[in-house]
Amino acid sequence: SNDSKTLISGSGDGTLRLWDLPSGLLRKTLSGHTDEVNSLAISPNGKILASGSLDNGIRLWSLPEGEELKEIKEHTGSIWSLAFSPDGHVLASGGGLSDHSIKLWTIPDASPIQTLNGHKGLIRCLSFSKNGQLLVSGSGDNNIKIWQLSDGRELKTLKGHQGLINSLIFKPDGQMLISSSVDKTIRLWNIADGKLLKKLDKHKDRVTAL
């Protein structure tokens, strides 16, 4: 959690657990999902937890209480990624193998804003730029897309990875995007023109996190 008092975990058993830090004691178990919990995101103000599952659903929970606020069941496939915009007003969700869409939701009422289509594989990772103007998505189609949040327009597609994109992070100044893939590489991209700056290829297996 944003105040460093709680650790939140999502499990293959469909539950989320809230742990007290630093004691490590279990504070609460959150039930509702009927399949594996794949993704978690906490709003910037620390008051809302979003969880995404293989049951095709997204659930919003209050923090620190852990009360369920809303269930969203608009995706036609499993949920593989979630991200809050920096101002906390928008939640982005990425669909799985049978649903390649990205959906944007208002927070806290979870009203649909827009659906972003263009990927041909599951949406494995999502990241907002620090200024909240851009959303980037990494997919099982091996591509990264940069979207303009204000109108949902696709600005660029970054090609080069030879496998599913596992993770995406912005450099703090917002000028560089860093991606990792099952192709065993990390790639550094210039956001302004979408050009590849550098490829890091010393790993001997897929790069799962950044």
Short mmCIF file of C-alpha atoms in Angstrom, two decimals:
data_model
loop_
_atom_site.label_atom_id
_atom_site.label_comp_id
_atom_site.label_asym_id
_atom_site.label_seq_id
_atom_site.Cartn_x
_atom_site.Cartn_y
_atom_site.Cartn_z
CA SER A 1 0.00 0.00 0.00
CA ASN A 2 1.07 3.63 -0.47
CA ASP A 3 1.56 4.16 3.26
CA SER A 4 3.78 1.04 3.51
CA LYS A 5 1.57 -0.43 6.21
CA THR A 6 -0.06 -3.18 4.15
CA LEU A 7 1.14 -5.81 1.70
CA ILE A 8 -1.50 -7.13 -0.71
CA SER A 9 -1.19 -10.46 -2.49
CA GLY A 10 -3.33 -12.12 -5.17
CA SER A 11 -3.38 -15.88 -5.53
CA GLY A 12 -4.27 -18.79 -7.76
CA ASP A 13 -6.91 -19.68 -5.18
CA GLY A 14 -8.94 -16.61 -6.22
CA THR A 15 -8.38 -14.68 -3.00
CA LEU A 16 -6.55 -11.51 -2.06
CA ARG A 17 -4.88 -11.21 1.29
CA LEU A 18 -4.04 -8.06 3.22
CA TRP A 19 -0.99 -8.44 5.42
CA ASP A 20 0.11 -6.12 8.20
CA LEU A 21 3.60 -4.70 7.85
CA PRO A 22 6.06 -5.09 9.41
CA SER A 23 4.53 -7.80 11.66
CA GLY A 24 3.51 -10.02 8.75
CA LEU A 25 0.18 -10.89 10.38
CA LEU A 26 -2.79 -11.60 8.12
CA ARG A 27 -5.25 -8.74 8.48
CA LYS A 28 -7.99 -9.82 6.08
CA THR A 29 -8.81 -12.21 3.23
CA LEU A 30 -10.82 -10.80 0.33
CA SER A 31 -13.03 -13.28 -1.51
CA GLY A 32 -15.14 -12.84 -4.61
CA HIS A 33 -13.09 -13.88 -7.61
CA THR A 34 -13.79 -17.39 -8.85
CA ASP A 35 -10.42 -17.97 -10.53
CA GLU A 36 -6.77 -16.97 -10.33
CA VAL A 37 -5.98 -13.33 -9.51
CA ASN A 38 -3.50 -12.13 -12.13
CA SER A 39 -3.11 -8.42 -11.52
CA LEU A 40 -3.35 -5.81 -8.76
CA ALA A 41 -3.19 -2.01 -8.77
CA ILE A 42 -3.56 0.60 -6.03
CA SER A 43 -4.90 4.08 -6.75
CA PRO A 44 -2.45 6.96 -6.20
CA ASN A 45 -4.38 8.19 -3.15
CA GLY A 46 -4.12 4.70 -1.66
CA LYS A 47 -7.88 4.33 -1.14
CA ILE A 48 -8.84 1.90 -3.90
CA LEU A 49 -7.45 -1.52 -4.79
CA ALA A 50 -8.24 -3.03 -8.19
CA SER A 51 -7.88 -6.75 -8.86
CA GLY A 52 -8.12 -8.61 -12.17
CA SER A 53 -8.74 -12.32 -12.60
CA LEU A 54 -8.98 -15.23 -14.99
CA ASP A 55 -12.72 -15.16 -14.20
CA ASN A 56 -12.95 -12.20 -16.67
CA GLY A 57 -13.77 -9.83 -13.83
CA ILE A 58 -12.28 -6.75 -12.20
CA ARG A 59 -13.14 -5.93 -8.61
CA LEU A 60 -12.62 -2.66 -6.78
CA TRP A 61 -11.99 -2.71 -3.04
CA SER A 62 -11.67 0.03 -0.42
CA LEU A 63 -8.44 0.43 1.47
CA PRO A 64 -7.53 -0.09 4.25
CA GLU A 65 -10.89 -1.74 5.08
CA GLY A 66 -10.92 -4.23 2.20
CA GLU A 67 -14.64 -3.83 1.50
CA GLU A 68 -15.75 -4.63 -2.04
CA LEU A 69 -16.94 -1.51 -3.88
CA LYS A 70 -17.72 -2.74 -7.38
CA GLU A 71 -17.44 -5.65 -9.78
CA ILE A 72 -16.75 -4.95 -13.47
CA LYS A 73 -17.62 -7.71 -15.94
CA GLU A 74 -17.25 -6.13 -19.36
CA HIS A 75 -14.23 -8.00 -20.74
CA THR A 76 -14.98 -11.16 -22.71
CA GLY A 77 -11.78 -12.82 -21.52
CA SER A 78 -9.43 -12.97 -18.57
CA ILE A 79 -7.80 -9.85 -17.12
CA TRP A 80 -4.01 -9.78 -17.36
CA SER A 81 -3.09 -6.20 -16.50
CA LEU A 82 -4.34 -3.16 -14.56
CA ALA A 83 -3.00 0.37 -14.12
CA PHE A 84 -4.25 3.60 -12.54
CA SER A 85 -3.58 6.96 -14.15
CA PRO A 86 -1.36 9.28 -12.06
CA ASP A 87 -4.34 11.41 -11.00
CA GLY A 88 -6.28 8.27 -10.02
CA HIS A 89 -9.30 9.19 -12.16
CA VAL A 90 -8.84 6.44 -14.75
CA LEU A 91 -8.28 2.69 -14.48
CA ALA A 92 -6.95 0.81 -17.52
CA SER A 93 -7.50 -2.93 -17.90
CA GLY A 94 -6.03 -5.37 -20.40
CA GLY A 95 -7.76 -8.48 -21.72
CA GLY A 96 -6.44 -11.98 -22.26
CA LEU A 97 -6.24 -14.54 -25.06
CA SER A 98 -9.86 -14.24 -26.15
CA ASP A 99 -10.12 -10.47 -25.54
CA HIS A 100 -7.30 -8.33 -26.90
CA SER A 101 -8.85 -5.03 -25.85
CA ILE A 102 -7.81 -2.33 -23.41
CA LYS A 103 -10.68 -0.73 -21.52
CA LEU A 104 -10.65 2.58 -19.65
CA TRP A 105 -12.88 3.20 -16.62
CA THR A 106 -13.71 6.23 -14.51
CA ILE A 107 -12.82 5.99 -10.85
CA PRO A 108 -14.48 5.54 -8.40
CA ASP A 109 -17.79 4.78 -10.16
CA ALA A 110 -16.24 2.41 -12.77
CA SER A 111 -18.18 3.82 -15.71
CA PRO A 112 -16.74 2.83 -19.11
CA ILE A 113 -14.86 5.57 -20.95
CA GLN A 114 -13.43 3.90 -24.01
CA THR A 115 -12.20 0.64 -25.52
CA LEU A 116 -8.80 0.63 -27.26
CA ASN A 117 -8.41 -1.99 -29.98
CA GLY A 118 -5.36 -2.78 -32.08
CA HIS A 119 -3.42 -5.57 -30.41
CA LYS A 120 -3.71 -9.13 -31.69
CA GLY A 121 -2.63 -10.85 -28.48
CA LEU A 122 -3.30 -10.70 -24.74
CA ILE A 123 -2.47 -7.42 -22.99
CA ARG A 124 0.23 -8.48 -20.55
CA CYS A 125 1.25 -5.06 -19.18
CA LEU A 126 0.07 -1.44 -19.03
CA SER A 127 1.81 1.72 -17.87
CA PHE A 128 0.86 5.40 -17.72
CA SER A 129 3.33 8.20 -18.32
CA LYS A 130 3.98 10.37 -15.27
CA ASN A 131 2.04 13.30 -16.76
CA GLY A 132 -0.92 11.01 -17.45
CA GLN A 133 -1.09 11.90 -21.14
CA LEU A 134 0.12 8.56 -22.51
CA LEU A 135 -0.76 4.92 -21.91
CA VAL A 136 1.54 2.18 -23.18
CA SER A 137 0.56 -1.46 -23.62
CA GLY A 138 2.61 -4.62 -24.11
CA SER A 139 1.07 -7.64 -25.76
CA GLY A 140 1.39 -11.26 -26.74
CA ASP A 141 1.56 -10.06 -30.35
CA ASN A 142 5.16 -8.96 -29.50
CA ASN A 143 4.29 -5.29 -29.98
CA ILE A 144 4.13 -2.23 -27.75
CA LYS A 145 1.56 0.47 -28.48
CA ILE A 146 1.54 4.08 -27.31
CA TRP A 147 -1.92 5.61 -26.85
CA GLN A 148 -2.99 9.20 -26.31
CA LEU A 149 -5.25 9.10 -23.28
CA SER A 150 -7.30 12.20 -24.08
CA ASP A 151 -8.89 10.69 -27.20
CA GLY A 152 -7.74 7.05 -27.19
CA ARG A 153 -5.77 7.52 -30.40
CA GLU A 154 -2.96 5.08 -31.18
CA LEU A 155 0.18 7.15 -31.65
CA LYS A 156 2.85 4.54 -32.35
CA THR A 157 3.55 0.83 -32.47
CA LEU A 158 7.01 -0.20 -31.28
CA LYS A 159 8.23 -3.32 -33.03
CA GLY A 160 11.36 -5.35 -32.39
CA HIS A 161 10.67 -7.85 -29.62
CA GLN A 162 10.38 -11.47 -30.75
CA GLY A 163 8.12 -12.61 -27.94
CA LEU A 164 5.40 -11.57 -25.51
CA ILE A 165 6.05 -8.28 -23.68
CA ASN A 166 6.18 -9.00 -19.95
CA SER A 167 6.70 -5.57 -18.39
CA LEU A 168 6.90 -1.87 -19.21
CA ILE A 169 8.22 1.06 -17.18
CA PHE A 170 8.79 4.72 -17.93
CA LYS A 171 12.00 6.44 -16.99
CA PRO A 172 11.01 9.07 -14.37
CA ASP A 173 11.54 11.97 -16.79
CA GLY A 174 9.07 10.36 -19.20
CA GLN A 175 11.42 10.47 -22.17
CA MET A 176 12.28 6.78 -22.25
CA LEU A 177 10.27 3.57 -22.13
CA ILE A 178 11.86 0.29 -21.02
CA SER A 179 10.39 -3.07 -21.97
CA SER A 180 11.16 -6.71 -21.21
CA SER A 181 10.10 -9.82 -23.08
CA VAL A 182 10.12 -13.60 -23.24
CA ASP A 183 12.66 -13.12 -26.06
CA LYS A 184 15.27 -12.71 -23.24
CA THR A 185 15.90 -9.02 -24.01
CA ILE A 186 15.31 -5.62 -22.44
CA ARG A 187 14.80 -2.74 -24.85
CA LEU A 188 15.08 1.01 -24.32
CA TRP A 189 12.88 3.23 -26.51
CA ASN A 190 12.70 6.94 -27.21
CA ILE A 191 9.10 8.00 -26.52
CA ALA A 192 9.19 11.03 -28.81
CA ASP A 193 9.90 9.14 -32.04
CA GLY A 194 9.45 5.49 -30.99
CA LYS A 195 12.98 4.56 -32.02
CA LEU A 196 14.98 1.83 -30.32
CA LEU A 197 17.84 3.29 -28.29
CA LYS A 198 19.45 0.13 -26.94
CA LYS A 199 18.95 -3.61 -26.56
CA LEU A 200 20.18 -5.44 -23.44
CA ASP A 201 20.57 -9.15 -24.12
CA LYS A 202 22.60 -10.82 -21.37
CA HIS A 203 19.75 -12.83 -19.82
CA LYS A 204 19.59 -16.54 -20.70
CA ASP A 205 15.81 -16.84 -20.29
CA ARG A 206 12.71 -14.68 -20.52
CA VAL A 207 12.81 -11.36 -18.66
CA THR A 208 9.72 -11.31 -16.47
CA ALA A 209 9.95 -8.05 -14.49
CA LEU A 210 11.45 -4.58 -14.41
#
